[in-house]
mmCIF file of C-alpha atoms and ligand atoms in Angstrom:
data_model
loop_
_atom_site.group_PDB
_atom_site.id
_atom_site.type_symbol
_atom_site.label_atom_id
_atom_site.label_comp_id
_atom_site.label_asym_id
_atom_site.label_seq_id
_atom_site.Cartn_x
_atom_site.Cartn_y
_atom_site.Cartn_z
ATOM 1 C CA MET A 1 24.641 -2.425 -11.836
ATOM 2 C CA SER A 2 23.593 -1.270 -8.679
ATOM 3 C CA LYS A 3 21.894 1.990 -7.992
ATOM 4 C CA ILE A 4 24.365 2.973 -5.780
ATOM 5 C CA LEU A 5 27.220 2.876 -8.502
ATOM 6 C CA THR A 6 24.617 4.120 -11.634
ATOM 7 C CA ALA A 7 24.037 7.486 -8.832
ATOM 8 C CA LYS A 8 27.518 7.994 -8.512
ATOM 9 C CA GLU A 9 27.931 8.465 -12.409
ATOM 10 C CA VAL A 10 25.306 11.598 -12.207
ATOM 11 C CA ARG A 11 26.265 13.559 -8.916
ATOM 12 C CA THR A 12 29.049 15.849 -7.971
ATOM 13 C CA GLU A 13 28.500 15.958 -4.617
ATOM 14 C CA ILE A 14 26.563 14.191 -1.805
ATOM 15 C CA TYR A 15 26.224 15.045 1.974
ATOM 16 C CA VAL A 16 26.136 13.758 5.644
ATOM 17 C CA TYR A 17 25.520 15.190 8.999
ATOM 18 C CA ASP A 18 28.316 15.707 11.174
ATOM 19 C CA THR A 19 26.923 13.440 13.935
ATOM 20 C CA LEU A 20 25.766 9.999 13.953
ATOM 21 C CA GLN A 21 24.162 10.933 17.241
ATOM 22 C CA VAL A 22 20.365 11.700 15.976
ATOM 23 C CA ASP A 23 17.797 11.775 18.602
ATOM 24 C CA ALA A 24 14.661 12.145 16.479
ATOM 25 C CA VAL A 25 13.593 13.072 12.866
ATOM 26 C CA ARG A 26 10.632 15.411 13.049
ATOM 27 C CA PHE A 27 7.812 15.947 10.694
ATOM 28 C CA ASN A 28 6.116 19.663 11.313
ATOM 29 C CA ASP A 29 4.520 22.228 9.734
ATOM 30 C CA ASN A 30 7.464 24.546 9.349
ATOM 31 C CA GLY A 31 9.640 22.058 7.316
ATOM 32 C CA ASN A 32 11.276 18.902 8.711
ATOM 33 C CA ILE A 33 13.774 19.267 11.631
ATOM 34 C CA LEU A 34 16.722 16.928 12.609
ATOM 35 C CA ILE A 35 17.616 16.947 16.279
ATOM 36 C CA ALA A 36 20.870 16.211 16.382
ATOM 37 C CA ASP A 37 23.074 15.897 19.774
ATOM 38 C CA GLY A 38 20.163 17.853 21.669
ATOM 39 C CA GLU A 39 20.459 20.196 18.950
ATOM 40 C CA GLU A 40 17.859 21.179 16.231
ATOM 41 C CA ALA A 41 19.003 21.365 12.725
ATOM 42 C CA ALA A 42 17.312 22.030 9.539
ATOM 43 C CA SER A 43 17.009 18.662 7.654
ATOM 44 C CA CYS A 44 17.872 18.635 3.952
ATOM 45 C CA CYS A 45 18.249 16.468 1.100
ATOM 46 C CA LEU A 46 21.611 14.639 1.290
ATOM 47 C CA ASN A 47 21.674 13.980 -2.248
ATOM 48 C CA CYS A 48 21.809 9.949 -1.469
ATOM 49 C CA ALA A 49 24.035 7.929 -3.676
ATOM 50 C CA ASN A 50 21.153 5.272 -2.753
ATOM 51 C CA PRO A 51 18.156 7.380 -2.559
ATOM 52 C CA ARG A 52 15.396 5.599 -0.715
ATOM 53 C CA CYS A 53 12.674 8.378 -2.007
ATOM 54 C CA MET A 54 13.111 6.890 -5.785
ATOM 55 C CA PHE A 55 13.885 3.008 -5.106
ATOM 56 C CA ILE A 56 12.217 0.682 -3.001
ATOM 57 C CA ASN A 57 14.543 -1.728 -1.000
ATOM 58 C CA GLU A 58 14.688 -4.641 -3.560
ATOM 59 C CA GLU A 59 14.758 -7.148 -0.609
ATOM 60 C CA ALA A 60 11.175 -5.885 0.446
ATOM 61 C CA SER A 61 10.026 -6.551 -2.896
ATOM 62 C CA GLN A 62 10.647 -10.092 -2.560
ATOM 63 C CA CYS A 63 8.828 -12.570 -0.764
ATOM 64 C CA THR A 64 10.485 -16.471 0.046
ATOM 65 C CA LYS A 65 7.379 -17.798 0.540
ATOM 66 C CA PHE A 66 6.582 -17.359 -3.119
ATOM 67 C CA HIS A 67 10.212 -17.621 -4.594
ATOM 68 C CA ASP A 68 9.366 -19.466 -8.007
ATOM 69 C CA ILE A 69 6.726 -16.858 -8.844
ATOM 70 C CA ALA A 70 8.692 -13.860 -11.107
ATOM 71 C CA GLY A 71 7.876 -10.559 -9.696
ATOM 72 C CA SER A 72 8.429 -7.170 -11.041
ATOM 73 C CA VAL A 73 11.527 -5.600 -11.616
ATOM 74 C CA ASP A 74 10.361 -2.121 -11.191
ATOM 75 C CA LEU A 75 11.510 -0.504 -8.189
ATOM 76 C CA HIS A 76 10.393 3.156 -8.597
ATOM 77 C CA MET A 77 9.010 4.499 -5.272
ATOM 78 C CA CYS A 78 7.093 7.306 -7.246
ATOM 79 C CA PRO A 79 4.037 5.987 -8.669
ATOM 80 C CA SER A 80 4.068 9.069 -11.027
ATOM 81 C CA ARG A 81 7.606 9.009 -11.859
ATOM 82 C CA ALA A 82 8.092 12.660 -10.763
ATOM 83 C CA ILE A 83 11.290 12.549 -8.997
ATOM 84 C CA SER A 84 14.278 12.614 -10.484
ATOM 85 C CA VAL A 85 18.303 12.538 -9.505
ATOM 86 C CA GLY A 86 19.686 16.319 -9.720
ATOM 87 C CA GLU A 87 23.296 17.224 -9.380
ATOM 88 C CA ARG A 88 22.851 18.390 -5.533
ATOM 89 C CA SER A 89 19.570 17.071 -4.827
ATOM 90 C CA ILE A 90 16.508 14.974 -5.996
ATOM 91 C CA GLU A 91 14.237 16.908 -7.923
ATOM 92 C CA ILE A 92 10.335 16.666 -8.347
ATOM 93 C CA ASP A 93 8.373 17.496 -11.271
ATOM 94 C CA LYS A 94 5.424 19.178 -9.414
ATOM 95 C CA SER A 95 2.980 19.122 -12.799
ATOM 96 C CA LYS A 96 3.226 14.970 -11.885
ATOM 97 C CA CYS A 97 3.355 14.827 -8.218
ATOM 98 C CA MET A 98 0.137 13.794 -7.030
ATOM 99 C CA GLY A 99 0.779 14.504 -3.395
ATOM 100 C CA CYS A 100 0.775 10.813 -1.657
ATOM 101 C CA GLY A 101 3.822 11.146 0.895
ATOM 102 C CA LEU A 102 5.280 8.123 -0.375
ATOM 103 C CA CYS A 103 9.135 9.463 -0.802
ATOM 104 C CA ALA A 104 8.774 11.690 2.474
ATOM 105 C CA ARG A 105 8.165 8.717 4.084
ATOM 106 C CA ALA A 106 10.996 7.051 2.553
ATOM 107 C CA CYS A 107 13.107 9.823 3.443
ATOM 108 C CA PRO A 108 14.994 8.841 6.448
ATOM 109 C CA VAL A 109 15.933 12.169 7.274
ATOM 110 C CA ALA A 110 12.669 13.868 6.533
ATOM 111 C CA ALA A 111 14.005 15.809 3.480
ATOM 112 C CA ILE A 112 10.667 15.977 1.799
ATOM 113 C CA SER A 113 7.442 17.615 2.935
ATOM 114 C CA VAL A 114 4.001 17.971 0.996
ATOM 115 C CA VAL A 115 2.797 21.309 0.850
ATOM 116 C CA ASN A 116 -0.562 22.056 -0.798
ATOM 117 C CA GLY A 117 -0.889 18.914 -2.313
ATOM 118 C CA LYS A 118 2.906 18.504 -3.916
ATOM 119 C CA ALA A 119 6.126 17.147 -2.586
ATOM 120 C CA GLU A 120 8.960 19.586 -1.644
ATOM 121 C CA VAL A 121 12.620 18.926 -1.259
ATOM 122 C CA HIS A 122 14.539 20.765 1.221
ATOM 123 C CA LYS A 123 17.432 21.398 -0.645
ATOM 124 C CA TYR A 124 21.179 21.987 0.686
ATOM 125 C CA SER A 125 21.832 25.545 1.748
ATOM 126 C CA ASN A 126 25.064 25.395 3.658
ATOM 127 C CA GLU A 127 22.910 23.864 6.708
ATOM 128 C CA LYS A 128 24.148 23.796 10.295
ATOM 129 C CA CYS A 129 25.822 20.546 10.811
ATOM 130 C CA ILE A 130 26.053 19.015 7.274
ATOM 131 C CA ARG A 131 29.006 18.382 5.454
ATOM 132 C CA LYS A 132 29.744 18.438 1.780
ATOM 133 C CA LEU A 133 31.645 15.455 0.092
ATOM 134 C CA PRO A 134 33.054 14.446 -3.195
ATOM 135 C CA VAL A 135 31.400 11.280 -4.631
ATOM 136 C CA THR A 136 33.976 8.620 -3.563
ATOM 137 C CA GLU A 137 33.124 5.191 -2.350
ATOM 138 C CA LYS A 138 34.142 6.134 1.198
ATOM 139 C CA ALA A 139 31.844 8.662 1.314
ATOM 140 C CA ILE A 140 28.849 6.959 0.088
ATOM 141 C CA GLU A 141 29.556 4.310 2.962
ATOM 142 C CA GLU A 142 29.592 7.247 5.368
ATOM 143 C CA GLN A 143 26.262 8.387 4.016
ATOM 144 C CA GLU A 144 24.934 5.032 4.042
ATOM 145 C CA ARG A 145 25.831 4.100 7.568
ATOM 146 C CA PHE A 146 24.250 7.424 8.743
ATOM 147 C CA LEU A 147 20.863 6.703 6.842
ATOM 148 C CA ILE A 148 20.730 3.235 8.026
ATOM 149 C CA GLU A 149 21.091 4.656 11.657
ATOM 150 C CA CYS A 150 18.259 7.120 11.032
ATOM 151 C CA GLU A 151 16.182 4.528 9.404
ATOM 152 C CA HIS A 152 15.544 2.719 12.857
ATOM 153 C CA ILE A 153 14.981 6.169 14.665
ATOM 154 C CA LYS A 154 11.258 6.853 15.698
ATOM 155 C CA LYS A 155 9.468 9.257 13.386
ATOM 156 C CA GLN A 156 7.675 11.938 15.050
ATOM 157 C CA GLY A 157 4.753 14.453 13.470
ATOM 158 C CA MET A 158 2.367 13.891 10.739
ATOM 159 C CA ILE A 159 3.810 13.826 7.170
ATOM 160 C CA LEU A 160 0.394 15.241 5.816
ATOM 161 C CA GLN A 161 -2.984 16.178 7.578
ATOM 162 C CA GLU A 162 -6.087 14.458 5.722
ATOM 163 C CA SER A 163 -9.020 15.736 4.607
ATOM 164 C CA ASP A 164 -11.644 14.962 1.985
ATOM 165 C CA ALA A 165 -10.195 17.379 -0.288
ATOM 166 C CA VAL A 166 -6.834 15.960 0.384
ATOM 167 C CA MET A 167 -8.134 12.063 -0.441
ATOM 168 C CA LYS A 168 -10.441 13.128 -3.406
ATOM 169 C CA ASN A 169 -7.212 15.025 -5.201
ATOM 170 C CA ILE A 170 -5.007 11.883 -4.537
ATOM 171 C CA HIS A 171 -8.266 9.483 -5.912
ATOM 172 C CA LYS A 172 -8.282 11.484 -8.920
ATOM 173 C CA TYR A 173 -4.462 11.076 -9.960
ATOM 174 C CA VAL A 174 -4.877 7.118 -8.908
ATOM 175 C CA HIS A 175 -7.472 6.780 -11.440
ATOM 176 C CA PHE A 176 -4.783 7.958 -14.240
ATOM 177 C CA LEU A 177 -2.019 5.704 -13.211
ATOM 178 C CA ASN A 178 -2.294 2.559 -15.565
ATOM 179 C CA GLN A 179 -2.465 -0.739 -13.949
ATOM 180 C CA ASP A 180 0.848 -1.682 -13.539
ATOM 181 C CA LYS A 181 1.459 1.573 -11.669
ATOM 182 C CA GLN A 182 -1.517 1.600 -9.228
ATOM 183 C CA ASN A 183 -0.010 -2.258 -8.251
ATOM 184 C CA ILE A 184 3.158 -0.686 -7.993
ATOM 185 C CA PHE A 185 1.584 2.138 -5.630
ATOM 186 C CA VAL A 186 -0.231 -0.362 -3.553
ATOM 187 C CA ARG A 187 3.394 -2.319 -3.303
ATOM 188 C CA ASN A 188 5.083 0.458 -2.315
ATOM 189 C CA LEU A 189 2.336 1.117 0.444
ATOM 190 C CA PHE A 190 2.647 -2.184 1.905
ATOM 191 C CA ILE A 191 6.537 -1.942 2.228
ATOM 192 C CA LEU A 192 6.839 1.385 3.543
ATOM 193 C CA LEU A 193 4.540 -0.031 6.429
ATOM 194 C CA GLY A 194 7.064 -2.769 7.008
ATOM 195 C CA ASN A 195 5.912 -5.663 4.562
ATOM 196 C CA HIS A 196 7.578 -7.746 1.989
ATOM 197 C CA VAL A 197 5.395 -7.369 -1.109
ATOM 198 C CA THR A 198 6.074 -8.545 -4.459
ATOM 199 C CA ILE A 199 3.768 -7.744 -7.654
ATOM 200 C CA ALA A 200 3.460 -10.574 -10.301
ATOM 201 C CA ARG A 201 5.176 -10.124 -13.652
ATOM 202 C CA LYS A 202 2.414 -9.726 -16.380
ATOM 203 C CA GLY A 203 2.237 -12.875 -18.742
ATOM 204 C CA ASN A 204 1.276 -15.543 -16.550
ATOM 205 C CA VAL A 205 -2.084 -16.972 -18.195
ATOM 206 C CA TYR A 206 -2.203 -19.441 -15.372
ATOM 207 C CA MET A 207 -2.498 -16.858 -12.827
ATOM 208 C CA ARG A 208 -4.029 -13.308 -12.639
ATOM 209 C CA LEU A 209 -3.043 -12.582 -9.059
ATOM 210 C CA ASP A 210 -1.790 -8.826 -8.933
ATOM 211 C CA GLY A 211 1.066 -9.779 -5.809
ATOM 212 C CA PHE A 212 1.658 -11.583 -2.650
ATOM 213 C CA TYR A 213 2.640 -10.176 1.022
ATOM 214 C CA GLN A 214 4.720 -11.514 3.772
ATOM 215 C CA ASN A 215 5.840 -10.292 7.214
ATOM 216 C CA GLU A 216 6.387 -11.697 10.745
ATOM 217 C CA ASN A 217 2.654 -13.292 11.181
ATOM 218 C CA GLY A 218 1.923 -14.786 7.616
ATOM 219 C CA TYR A 219 1.652 -14.414 3.787
ATOM 220 C CA GLY A 220 -0.947 -14.045 1.487
ATOM 221 C CA ILE A 221 -2.377 -13.308 -2.115
ATOM 222 C CA LEU A 222 -2.893 -9.300 -2.836
ATOM 223 C CA GLU A 223 -5.535 -8.304 -5.102
ATOM 224 C CA VAL A 224 -5.790 -4.626 -6.416
ATOM 225 C CA GLU A 225 -9.451 -3.200 -7.501
ATOM 226 C CA THR A 226 -9.385 0.618 -8.448
ATOM 227 C CA GLY A 227 -12.738 0.136 -10.314
ATOM 228 C CA SER A 228 -16.104 -1.032 -9.173
ATOM 229 C CA ASP A 229 -15.667 -4.834 -9.746
ATOM 230 C CA ALA A 230 -14.859 -6.013 -6.259
ATOM 231 C CA LEU A 231 -16.875 -8.953 -6.897
ATOM 232 C CA ASP A 232 -14.441 -10.035 -9.518
ATOM 233 C CA VAL A 233 -11.530 -9.883 -6.701
ATOM 234 C CA ALA A 234 -13.339 -11.976 -4.370
ATOM 235 C CA ARG A 235 -13.615 -14.800 -7.199
ATOM 236 C CA ALA A 236 -10.103 -13.978 -8.306
ATOM 237 C CA ILE A 237 -8.826 -14.789 -5.141
ATOM 238 C CA LEU A 238 -10.320 -18.157 -4.882
ATOM 239 C CA ASP A 239 -9.011 -18.779 -8.222
ATOM 240 C CA ASP A 240 -5.438 -17.861 -7.143
ATOM 241 C CA ILE A 241 -5.611 -19.824 -3.987
ATOM 242 C CA ALA A 242 -6.586 -22.996 -5.628
ATOM 243 C CA VAL A 243 -3.839 -22.166 -8.241
ATOM 244 C CA LEU A 244 -1.025 -21.794 -5.491
ATOM 245 C CA ASN A 245 -1.871 -24.377 -3.558
ATOM 246 C CA SER A 246 -1.839 -26.988 -6.281
ATOM 247 C CA ARG A 247 0.802 -26.002 -8.631
ATOM 248 C CA HIS A 248 3.142 -24.249 -6.512
ATOM 249 C CA GLY A 249 2.644 -25.948 -3.069
ATOM 250 C CA ILE A 250 1.367 -22.903 -1.090
ATOM 251 C CA SER A 251 -0.890 -23.884 1.401
ATOM 252 C CA MET A 252 -4.141 -22.932 1.234
ATOM 253 C CA LYS A 253 -5.372 -22.795 5.172
ATOM 254 C CA ASP A 254 -2.470 -20.556 5.857
ATOM 255 C CA ASN A 255 -2.918 -18.154 2.874
ATOM 256 C CA ASP A 256 -4.749 -14.955 4.365
ATOM 257 C CA PRO A 257 -5.724 -12.910 1.332
ATOM 258 C CA LEU A 258 -5.897 -8.954 0.996
ATOM 259 C CA ALA A 259 -8.229 -6.872 -1.081
ATOM 260 C CA VAL A 260 -6.891 -3.409 -1.591
ATOM 261 C CA CYS A 261 -9.635 -1.297 -3.237
ATOM 262 C CA LEU A 262 -9.571 2.415 -4.021
ATOM 263 C CA TYR A 263 -13.513 2.426 -2.676
ATOM 264 C CA LEU A 264 -14.601 -0.015 -0.761
ATOM 265 C CA PRO A 265 -17.708 -1.493 -2.754
ATOM 266 C CA ASN A 266 -21.027 -0.333 -2.153
ATOM 267 C CA LYS A 267 -23.242 -1.665 0.708
ATOM 268 C CA ARG A 268 -25.703 -3.194 -1.506
ATOM 269 C CA THR A 269 -23.089 -4.804 -3.918
ATOM 270 C CA ASP A 270 -23.006 -8.802 -3.523
ATOM 271 C CA TYR A 271 -19.167 -8.488 -2.790
ATOM 272 C CA TRP A 272 -19.844 -8.288 1.050
ATOM 273 C CA GLN A 273 -22.263 -11.347 1.153
ATOM 274 C CA VAL A 274 -19.874 -13.090 -1.106
ATOM 275 C CA VAL A 275 -16.851 -12.786 1.349
ATOM 276 C CA LYS A 276 -18.985 -13.781 4.471
ATOM 277 C CA ASP A 277 -20.179 -17.310 2.235
ATOM 278 C CA ILE A 278 -16.323 -17.624 1.308
ATOM 279 C CA LYS A 279 -15.468 -17.338 5.069
ATOM 280 C CA GLU A 280 -18.409 -19.650 5.712
ATOM 281 C CA VAL A 281 -17.660 -22.365 3.459
ATOM 282 C CA THR A 282 -13.979 -22.413 3.200
ATOM 283 C CA GLY A 283 -12.792 -20.693 6.520
ATOM 284 C CA ILE A 284 -10.422 -18.265 4.004
ATOM 285 C CA LYS A 285 -10.914 -14.326 5.641
ATOM 286 C CA ILE A 286 -10.414 -12.040 2.550
ATOM 287 C CA ARG A 287 -9.572 -8.747 4.328
ATOM 288 C CA THR A 288 -10.356 -5.572 2.562
ATOM 289 C CA LEU A 289 -8.365 -2.482 2.992
ATOM 290 C CA THR A 290 -8.562 0.886 1.162
ATOM 291 C CA ILE A 291 -5.576 2.693 -1.012
ATOM 292 C CA GLY A 292 -6.914 5.526 1.584
ATOM 293 C CA ALA A 293 -6.477 3.520 4.802
ATOM 294 C CA LEU A 294 -3.032 2.561 3.879
ATOM 295 C CA LEU A 295 -1.998 6.230 3.239
ATOM 296 C CA LEU A 296 -3.726 7.405 6.570
ATOM 297 C CA MET A 297 -1.277 4.828 8.345
ATOM 298 C CA LEU A 298 1.892 5.941 6.247
ATOM 299 C CA TRP A 299 1.313 9.767 6.873
ATOM 300 C CA ASN A 300 0.969 8.936 10.650
ATOM 301 C CA HIS A 301 4.231 6.985 10.731
ATOM 302 C CA VAL A 302 2.395 3.559 11.565
ATOM 303 C CA GLU A 303 3.645 0.378 10.666
ATOM 304 C CA LEU A 304 1.255 -2.257 9.969
ATOM 305 C CA GLN A 305 1.617 -5.906 9.497
ATOM 306 C CA ASP A 306 -1.231 -7.597 11.230
ATOM 307 C CA PHE A 307 -4.469 -7.615 8.827
ATOM 308 C CA GLY A 308 -6.316 -9.998 10.959
ATOM 309 C CA ASN A 309 -8.771 -7.083 12.007
ATOM 310 C CA PHE A 310 -9.329 -5.885 8.364
ATOM 311 C CA TYR A 311 -11.970 -8.539 7.982
ATOM 312 C CA ILE A 312 -15.358 -7.174 7.257
ATOM 313 C CA ASP A 313 -18.322 -8.649 5.415
ATOM 314 C CA VAL A 314 -21.954 -7.898 5.003
ATOM 315 C CA GLU A 315 -22.392 -7.390 8.692
ATOM 316 C CA ASN A 316 -19.951 -4.613 9.096
ATOM 317 C CA THR A 317 -18.685 -2.845 6.202
ATOM 318 C CA SER A 318 -16.500 0.056 7.899
ATOM 319 C CA ILE A 319 -12.747 -0.224 8.683
ATOM 320 C CA ARG A 320 -13.011 3.309 10.776
ATOM 321 C CA LYS A 321 -12.988 2.080 13.985
ATOM 322 C CA GLU A 322 -10.028 -0.395 13.539
ATOM 323 C CA LEU A 323 -7.689 2.745 11.804
ATOM 324 C CA GLU A 324 -8.472 4.600 14.311
ATOM 325 C CA ARG A 325 -7.676 2.498 16.624
ATOM 326 C CA ILE A 326 -4.576 1.943 14.942
ATOM 327 C CA ILE A 327 -3.510 5.532 14.662
ATOM 328 C CA GLY A 328 -4.574 6.413 18.056
ATOM 329 C CA ARG A 329 -6.995 9.334 17.015
ATOM 330 C CA LYS A 330 -9.947 10.377 14.886
ATOM 331 C CA ILE A 331 -9.656 10.809 11.610
ATOM 332 C CA GLN A 332 -10.655 13.797 9.673
ATOM 333 C CA ILE A 333 -12.378 12.339 6.765
ATOM 334 C CA SER A 334 -16.208 12.499 6.733
ATOM 335 C CA ILE A 335 -18.657 9.539 7.023
ATOM 336 C CA GLY A 336 -19.128 7.930 3.257
ATOM 337 C CA THR A 337 -16.212 10.209 1.856
ATOM 338 C CA ASP A 338 -15.295 8.108 -1.777
ATOM 339 C CA GLY A 339 -15.787 4.806 0.292
ATOM 340 C CA ILE A 340 -12.625 5.316 1.816
ATOM 341 C CA LEU A 341 -13.217 3.991 5.507
ATOM 342 C CA GLU A 342 -16.787 2.670 5.285
ATOM 343 C CA SER A 343 -18.895 1.584 2.256
ATOM 344 C CA GLN A 344 -21.655 4.272 0.916
ATOM 345 C CA LYS A 345 -25.037 3.159 0.101
HETATM 346 S S1 SF4 B 401 15.495 13.041 -0.321
HETATM 347 FE FE1 SF4 B 401 15.849 12.169 1.483
HETATM 348 S S2 SF4 B 401 16.202 9.711 0.587
HETATM 349 FE FE2 SF4 B 401 16.004 11.162 -1.379
HETATM 350 S S3 SF4 B 401 17.783 11.749 -1.563
HETATM 351 FE FE3 SF4 B 401 17.294 13.472 -0.312
HETATM 352 S S4 SF4 B 401 18.173 12.637 1.711
HETATM 353 FE FE4 SF4 B 401 17.935 10.845 0.141
HETATM 354 S S1 SF4 B 402 4.461 12.616 -3.130
HETATM 355 FE FE1 SF4 B 402 4.155 10.935 -4.464
HETATM 356 S S2 SF4 B 402 3.824 11.704 -6.242
HETATM 357 FE FE2 SF4 B 402 4.995 13.008 -5.239
HETATM 358 S S3 SF4 B 402 6.752 12.822 -5.944
HETATM 359 FE FE3 SF4 B 402 6.447 12.021 -3.472
HETATM 360 S S4 SF4 B 402 6.192 9.764 -4.067
HETATM 361 FE FE4 SF4 B 402 6.146 11.255 -6.127
#
């Protein structure tokens, strides 16, 4: 059964904006504002029949290039399962929320803010420009048309201002997630940045890969490491590339692997030398990113489908410069903090 029909059963009403003429969807410190017909209107939760804040787009969780490898069927957006459907809006359980902002970025009308490390929903209370509708197929279709339009509108403002404390707090939560949820978290980050990502279903004894991505620039393996065993990631990537090539016909030459870590490995670990060795011997460039870097792009409404500049090795173990280029400003994270943008010693 589709999510739309399931959701329909638990809601008593949904909302739509009166206008289809939306000029901008803006995030700011005072709450989220939707500018419609040249006027500003407070944004609020539309109690969507197909809530983007709760579920990722199923199509984005499939990579045609890797069609014969089973992917996870878990489409939840929130890594902590803090979001549920309420009668008149979605609800957030603040005791579970880690303040990552995934739900806020996914909401096409900016109805979620992250305040003091917790997501907050702006609930409907007779706002200007908003119509209340009974839950009918027609109303759901109208709401869906409006949401699709809003998804294509450029977002303004920041979802969350980064700081060392904000990052450390999120890291603390990520450690408590089990590996499946950590992988789903990384998948959702990449999907919200504009990629298709599949997280491999557990149980395939021939392959230990965490997942793979695909976008208009190419495709590749995705390995996630939230502990300190990055060297294992480099080795796993080589294994996976060989298996994908020999058993699934996925070209080795075009497979651009990504290693996603919670912390960039320390300078003195072998990881950086091994990444360089792999490049020199095989020509395979393992790009290394962090969950923190992906969050920074998410909060700043950046999209990322070209990972080429995230190749770093023993010669340079920092992604700060590249990230600042993409975001277009200095990042307010102290040098070396939790290995988010550069390796610690
Ligand atoms: S928070 Fe946004 S995406 Fe989620 S149900 Fe409300 S309006 Fe829809
Ligand atoms: S901010 Fe993150 S953890 Fe909190 S409700 Fe949203 S998606 Fe879930």
